Structures are given as structure tokens and as C-alpha cells.
């Protein structure tokens, strides 16, 4: 499915060269291991969002998972409304909405309203959802394979609903006809639309249509290669230099974050946190998936998201600034940082946000 560039990028913005200032987002992926404590975790997450804005973060990123406590607030659209009311400046992004779980027209209405409530701060990141949690799909009456197949049409109808008049859509999964959306999005023609990309192939596919991307945890060299591939593919598709630069200005990469008084202390916090995070997700898949979870092949290297040194920016403020510089040097312009991987103690989360805001962010804002 091919979408024209004007549906993915604001044409006015795309024509204006922009400075490549590094931006930081707080990714609030708040695991709750005890259903009786969901309310407590939700309140802490809202507090974490407020601290991130006070610390100088440019955006807050919300995610979506169901039935397993991987994300205590579960519904990023509803939670995003609370975030909009508690913040003034930060952009509010979804990383990501599980598109198969929504009717695209209903989602268009909800996101257009949230775009108004936040006065144009919304970023809509989409994806098929989990590649492993089949129980999430089954809970909403579909299969994992259907979820994969529905994504392109869901995005197509979402854009039509945001921008069209006398919409008449007849697709494989949805049939919809209506005069126009009310309210229409606050941002014109619509909020930035990004796609989460796991593979190199999907990064290239999005570059061909000018769609900014969200790239999960990868090694520095892999990130360098994918950002270069994205840029080269857009140029090959005959996008202008300003359009390529704008798309890259909307593309984000991901890391965990721990800032402490010493590098060793940061590592001592990050390692067990990553273990807890991985255990929670794996236990849910073993307990809830109908299909058997494949065994890990010990002869294969662990993916970057399971290696502390690759998954985290961890250390003193000085060390973390060096690691951020490394990401900037390979072309990253926006870094999404999770300061609360695997239920890190609240005092450590607060210290991370405070030290990052006081001693790291200014190094990149004043540059």
C-alpha cells in the first residue's frame, strides 16, 4: 500500500530546513507484576511523566499491551488524555498503538480529539502490535496473523478519516462511509504518523513512502546502517533534501536509561532491571500463549535488547552524555529513553530523570 508524501508529512514544514537539535523522549513502559498494585503503578507513571517535563524532556512516549501487566495503564489513548491534562509542553507520542485492536475511524476520532486537547502535541506511532503475544490478539477476537495483515488498511483508513470528506472506504477488513470527521485534527493535515520497524526491510519500505520510523533497541552500528539506509532510500525515491531531513527529524531510536553517582552503581541497577523486564514478558508468553514458546538457542548471540551495554545508556551523567554523543554522531536526532525498565525503585527513577535533566540535556540543547 502506497501513501503520498503529503499525507505523511506536513508540506509546509517539509519545505523549511531545520536545525538538527537532539531531542529526548521519556518512554513510560510501566510493568505491574501485581494486579492489586495497578492503581499505584498508574499513579507513579503519571508522576514520572510530570518529572520528565520538569527535567526538560521534549516528549513522552506511551505504549500498549493487554492482559499481562506489561503496561499498567494498558490503553495509551485514554492514558494520553490524562497526560495531556498534566503537561504543557511535551509532545505526546504512541510507541505504538496496536492497530489491529482498533476500528480506524473510531481511532481517528479519539486521536483528533486528543490532538485538540493537547493543542497539537500528538504523535501517532503505529504497529501491528506484539510479534509474540498471541493472547493479546485472541482477547480482542482476532489472530496474530490477521493483526499483521490488517495494518496497512488500518493506516489507510485512519488517514482518510483524518483528512477526507465524503469518505467511502471499501476494503478487506473495513467498510465505512461518512461525510467528514468532527473534530478534524488540530495539526494539519494530521498528527505526525510514524511506523515501528523491527527489520531493515520495513525501514526501507517506510522510507519509500516518506514515513518516519520508530527503531527499537539495536547496536550502534546497526542503527547507523538503518539511518543511512533510510536516508538513501528516500533520496532514491526522489524526495527532496528538505523532505528527507524532515522525515529524519521525526524518526526516533530507543534505549533504557539509568543515571547514577557511579558507572558501577548504574550497571548494578540496570542489569537486574533488564532481567526482571525479560522475565515478566517471557512468563506471560509461557502462561498465556496457546502456542508453545520457542526455546532460546544458546548458540546464538542475544539480541541487543537483552544486553545491558546495548539496551541502556547507563552510568554517571558524564558517561551517559558520552553515550548520547555516540548516538548523535551516527545520525540519531531523537532518543526515546525508558528510565523505569522492569520496575526500578521510584527513588532511582526520579534520580535518573533529575540528573539527566540537570547535567545531560543542557549539553545538547546549548550545542
mmCIF file of C-alpha atoms in Angstrom, residues 14-177:
data_model
loop_
_atom_site.group_PDB
_atom_site.id
_atom_site.type_symbol
_atom_site.label_atom_id
_atom_site.label_comp_id
_atom_site.label_asym_id
_atom_site.label_seq_id
_atom_site.Cartn_x
_atom_site.Cartn_y
_atom_site.Cartn_z
ATOM 1 C CA UNK A 14 8.837 19.825 4.810
ATOM 2 C CA UNK A 15 9.856 22.882 2.811
ATOM 3 C CA UNK A 16 11.669 24.556 5.715
ATOM 4 C CA UNK A 17 15.238 23.456 6.534
ATOM 5 C CA UNK A 18 15.525 22.589 10.205
ATOM 6 C CA UNK A 19 18.489 22.511 12.550
ATOM 7 C CA UNK A 20 19.385 19.043 13.794
ATOM 8 C CA UNK A 21 18.875 19.588 17.502
ATOM 9 C CA UNK A 22 18.866 16.383 19.528
ATOM 10 C CA UNK A 23 15.550 15.706 21.270
ATOM 11 C CA UNK A 24 14.793 13.380 24.167
ATOM 12 C CA UNK A 25 11.622 11.461 24.943
ATOM 13 C CA UNK A 26 10.610 9.668 28.132
ATOM 14 C CA UNK A 27 9.258 6.204 27.296
ATOM 15 C CA UNK A 28 6.906 5.157 30.119
ATOM 16 C CA UNK A 29 6.707 1.362 29.882
ATOM 17 C CA UNK A 30 5.406 0.670 33.382
ATOM 18 C CA UNK A 31 5.329 -3.021 34.305
ATOM 19 C CA UNK A 32 2.993 -4.057 37.125
ATOM 20 C CA UNK A 33 3.616 -7.544 38.483
ATOM 21 C CA UNK A 34 0.673 -7.461 40.932
ATOM 22 C CA UNK A 35 -2.881 -6.661 39.742
ATOM 23 C CA UNK A 36 -3.659 -5.256 43.193
ATOM 24 C CA UNK A 37 -0.976 -2.607 42.646
ATOM 25 C CA UNK A 38 -2.006 -1.446 39.168
ATOM 26 C CA UNK A 39 -3.506 1.752 40.572
ATOM 27 C CA UNK A 40 -0.305 2.541 42.450
ATOM 28 C CA UNK A 41 1.808 1.966 39.330
ATOM 29 C CA UNK A 42 -0.522 4.107 37.197
ATOM 30 C CA UNK A 43 -0.196 6.982 39.688
ATOM 31 C CA UNK A 44 3.589 6.607 39.752
ATOM 32 C CA UNK A 45 3.661 6.672 35.968
ATOM 33 C CA UNK A 46 1.744 9.944 35.856
ATOM 34 C CA UNK A 47 4.220 11.357 38.372
ATOM 35 C CA UNK A 48 7.085 10.087 36.201
ATOM 36 C CA UNK A 49 5.582 11.954 33.233
ATOM 37 C CA UNK A 50 5.415 15.176 35.248
ATOM 38 C CA UNK A 51 9.034 14.756 36.377
ATOM 39 C CA UNK A 52 10.130 14.228 32.772
ATOM 40 C CA UNK A 53 8.575 17.507 31.695
ATOM 41 C CA UNK A 54 10.176 19.300 34.624
ATOM 42 C CA UNK A 55 13.536 17.758 33.669
ATOM 43 C CA UNK A 56 13.313 19.170 30.147
ATOM 44 C CA UNK A 57 12.347 16.137 28.071
ATOM 45 C CA UNK A 58 10.806 17.050 24.726
ATOM 46 C CA UNK A 59 8.282 14.211 24.510
ATOM 47 C CA UNK A 60 6.637 11.427 26.446
ATOM 48 C CA UNK A 61 6.009 8.105 24.721
ATOM 49 C CA UNK A 62 3.188 5.736 25.669
ATOM 50 C CA UNK A 63 2.819 2.111 24.668
ATOM 51 C CA UNK A 64 0.147 -0.587 24.617
ATOM 52 C CA UNK A 65 -0.107 -4.123 25.994
ATOM 53 C CA UNK A 66 -3.075 -6.004 27.398
ATOM 54 C CA UNK A 67 -3.906 -8.685 29.971
ATOM 55 C CA UNK A 68 -0.382 -9.266 31.300
ATOM 56 C CA UNK A 69 0.570 -6.193 33.347
ATOM 57 C CA UNK A 70 3.413 -5.340 30.961
ATOM 58 C CA UNK A 71 1.945 -1.837 30.843
ATOM 59 C CA UNK A 72 -0.124 -0.929 33.875
ATOM 60 C CA UNK A 73 -2.189 1.724 32.070
ATOM 61 C CA UNK A 74 -2.801 -0.637 29.088
ATOM 62 C CA UNK A 75 -4.681 1.911 26.926
ATOM 63 C CA UNK A 76 -2.368 4.694 25.669
ATOM 64 C CA UNK A 77 -5.165 6.755 24.115
ATOM 65 C CA UNK A 78 -7.116 7.097 27.366
ATOM 66 C CA UNK A 79 -3.907 7.494 29.376
ATOM 67 C CA UNK A 80 -2.720 10.072 26.854
ATOM 68 C CA UNK A 81 -5.676 12.264 27.763
ATOM 69 C CA UNK A 82 -4.542 12.320 31.396
ATOM 70 C CA UNK A 83 -1.015 13.105 30.225
ATOM 71 C CA UNK A 84 -2.298 15.986 28.089
ATOM 72 C CA UNK A 85 -4.040 17.489 31.109
ATOM 73 C CA UNK A 86 -0.933 17.199 33.330
ATOM 74 C CA UNK A 87 1.632 18.561 30.891
ATOM 75 C CA UNK A 88 2.026 21.798 28.997
ATOM 76 C CA UNK A 89 4.968 21.455 26.659
ATOM 77 C CA UNK A 90 5.993 17.863 25.893
ATOM 78 C CA UNK A 91 4.797 16.164 22.753
ATOM 79 C CA UNK A 92 2.726 13.025 23.408
ATOM 80 C CA UNK A 93 3.637 10.010 21.302
ATOM 81 C CA UNK A 94 2.378 6.459 20.931
ATOM 82 C CA UNK A 95 5.058 3.767 20.633
ATOM 83 C CA UNK A 96 2.940 2.103 19.495
ATOM 84 C CA UNK A 97 -0.788 1.637 19.032
ATOM 85 C CA UNK A 98 -1.670 -1.989 18.265
ATOM 86 C CA UNK A 99 -3.628 -1.046 15.155
ATOM 87 C CA UNK A 100 -5.475 -4.337 14.755
ATOM 88 C CA UNK A 101 -7.259 -3.707 18.053
ATOM 89 C CA UNK A 102 -8.983 -0.525 16.832
ATOM 90 C CA UNK A 103 -11.612 0.440 14.327
ATOM 91 C CA UNK A 104 -9.623 3.025 12.338
ATOM 92 C CA UNK A 105 -12.467 5.557 12.214
ATOM 93 C CA UNK A 106 -13.010 5.369 15.972
ATOM 94 C CA UNK A 107 -9.255 5.785 16.441
ATOM 95 C CA UNK A 108 -9.292 8.786 14.097
ATOM 96 C CA UNK A 109 -11.972 10.437 16.260
ATOM 97 C CA UNK A 110 -10.111 9.693 19.504
ATOM 98 C CA UNK A 111 -6.741 10.897 18.250
ATOM 99 C CA UNK A 112 -8.193 14.021 16.627
ATOM 100 C CA UNK A 113 -9.793 14.934 19.959
ATOM 101 C CA UNK A 114 -6.570 14.242 21.847
ATOM 102 C CA UNK A 115 -4.710 16.389 19.339
ATOM 103 C CA UNK A 116 -7.072 19.256 20.253
ATOM 104 C CA UNK A 117 -6.831 18.645 23.991
ATOM 105 C CA UNK A 118 -3.028 18.748 23.773
ATOM 106 C CA UNK A 119 -3.044 21.731 21.380
ATOM 107 C CA UNK A 120 -1.274 19.866 18.630
ATOM 108 C CA UNK A 121 1.281 17.890 20.629
ATOM 109 C CA UNK A 122 0.251 14.413 19.442
ATOM 110 C CA UNK A 123 2.479 11.954 17.545
ATOM 111 C CA UNK A 124 0.808 8.739 16.376
ATOM 112 C CA UNK A 125 3.123 5.742 16.184
ATOM 113 C CA UNK A 126 1.573 2.608 14.731
ATOM 114 C CA UNK A 127 2.479 -1.046 14.508
ATOM 115 C CA UNK A 128 0.858 -4.413 14.271
ATOM 116 C CA UNK A 129 1.476 -4.792 17.999
ATOM 117 C CA UNK A 130 3.356 -7.586 19.694
ATOM 118 C CA UNK A 131 5.106 -10.088 17.471
ATOM 119 C CA UNK A 132 4.952 -12.694 20.263
ATOM 120 C CA UNK A 133 1.873 -12.175 22.465
ATOM 121 C CA UNK A 134 -0.837 -14.033 20.587
ATOM 122 C CA UNK A 135 -3.057 -13.842 23.693
ATOM 123 C CA UNK A 136 -3.444 -10.097 23.174
ATOM 124 C CA UNK A 137 -4.970 -10.644 19.745
ATOM 125 C CA UNK A 138 -7.145 -13.547 20.847
ATOM 126 C CA UNK A 139 -8.514 -11.385 23.655
ATOM 127 C CA UNK A 140 -9.832 -8.964 21.042
ATOM 128 C CA UNK A 141 -11.216 -11.689 18.814
ATOM 129 C CA UNK A 142 -8.542 -11.854 16.116
ATOM 130 C CA UNK A 143 -5.360 -13.792 15.412
ATOM 131 C CA UNK A 144 -1.750 -12.656 15.293
ATOM 132 C CA UNK A 145 -1.647 -13.272 11.526
ATOM 133 C CA UNK A 146 -4.778 -11.179 10.983
ATOM 134 C CA UNK A 147 -3.237 -8.403 13.032
ATOM 135 C CA UNK A 148 -0.232 -8.374 10.717
ATOM 136 C CA UNK A 149 -2.404 -8.284 7.591
ATOM 137 C CA UNK A 150 -4.722 -5.518 8.875
ATOM 138 C CA UNK A 151 -2.052 -2.900 9.489
ATOM 139 C CA UNK A 152 -1.758 -1.333 6.033
ATOM 140 C CA UNK A 153 -5.513 -0.956 5.562
ATOM 141 C CA UNK A 154 -5.948 0.365 9.093
ATOM 142 C CA UNK A 155 -3.415 3.143 8.417
ATOM 143 C CA UNK A 156 -5.013 3.892 5.040
ATOM 144 C CA UNK A 157 -8.465 4.342 6.572
ATOM 145 C CA UNK A 158 -7.046 6.324 9.509
ATOM 146 C CA UNK A 159 -5.506 8.867 7.103
ATOM 147 C CA UNK A 160 -8.683 9.009 5.016
ATOM 148 C CA UNK A 161 -10.719 9.707 8.148
ATOM 149 C CA UNK A 162 -8.348 12.427 9.367
ATOM 150 C CA UNK A 163 -8.153 14.251 6.038
ATOM 151 C CA UNK A 164 -11.069 13.306 3.791
ATOM 152 C CA UNK A 165 -14.571 14.461 3.004
ATOM 153 C CA UNK A 166 -17.378 12.205 1.817
ATOM 154 C CA UNK A 167 -15.223 9.237 2.767
ATOM 155 C CA UNK A 168 -16.272 5.986 1.117
ATOM 156 C CA UNK A 169 -13.923 3.129 2.018
ATOM 157 C CA UNK A 170 -14.412 -0.464 0.899
ATOM 158 C CA UNK A 171 -11.538 -2.678 1.985
ATOM 159 C CA UNK A 172 -10.822 -6.210 3.030
ATOM 160 C CA UNK A 173 -11.422 -5.589 6.739
ATOM 161 C CA UNK A 174 -13.457 -2.383 6.939
ATOM 162 C CA UNK A 175 -16.317 -0.750 5.047
ATOM 163 C CA UNK A 176 -17.019 2.825 6.055
ATOM 164 C CA UNK A 177 -18.886 5.817 4.633
#
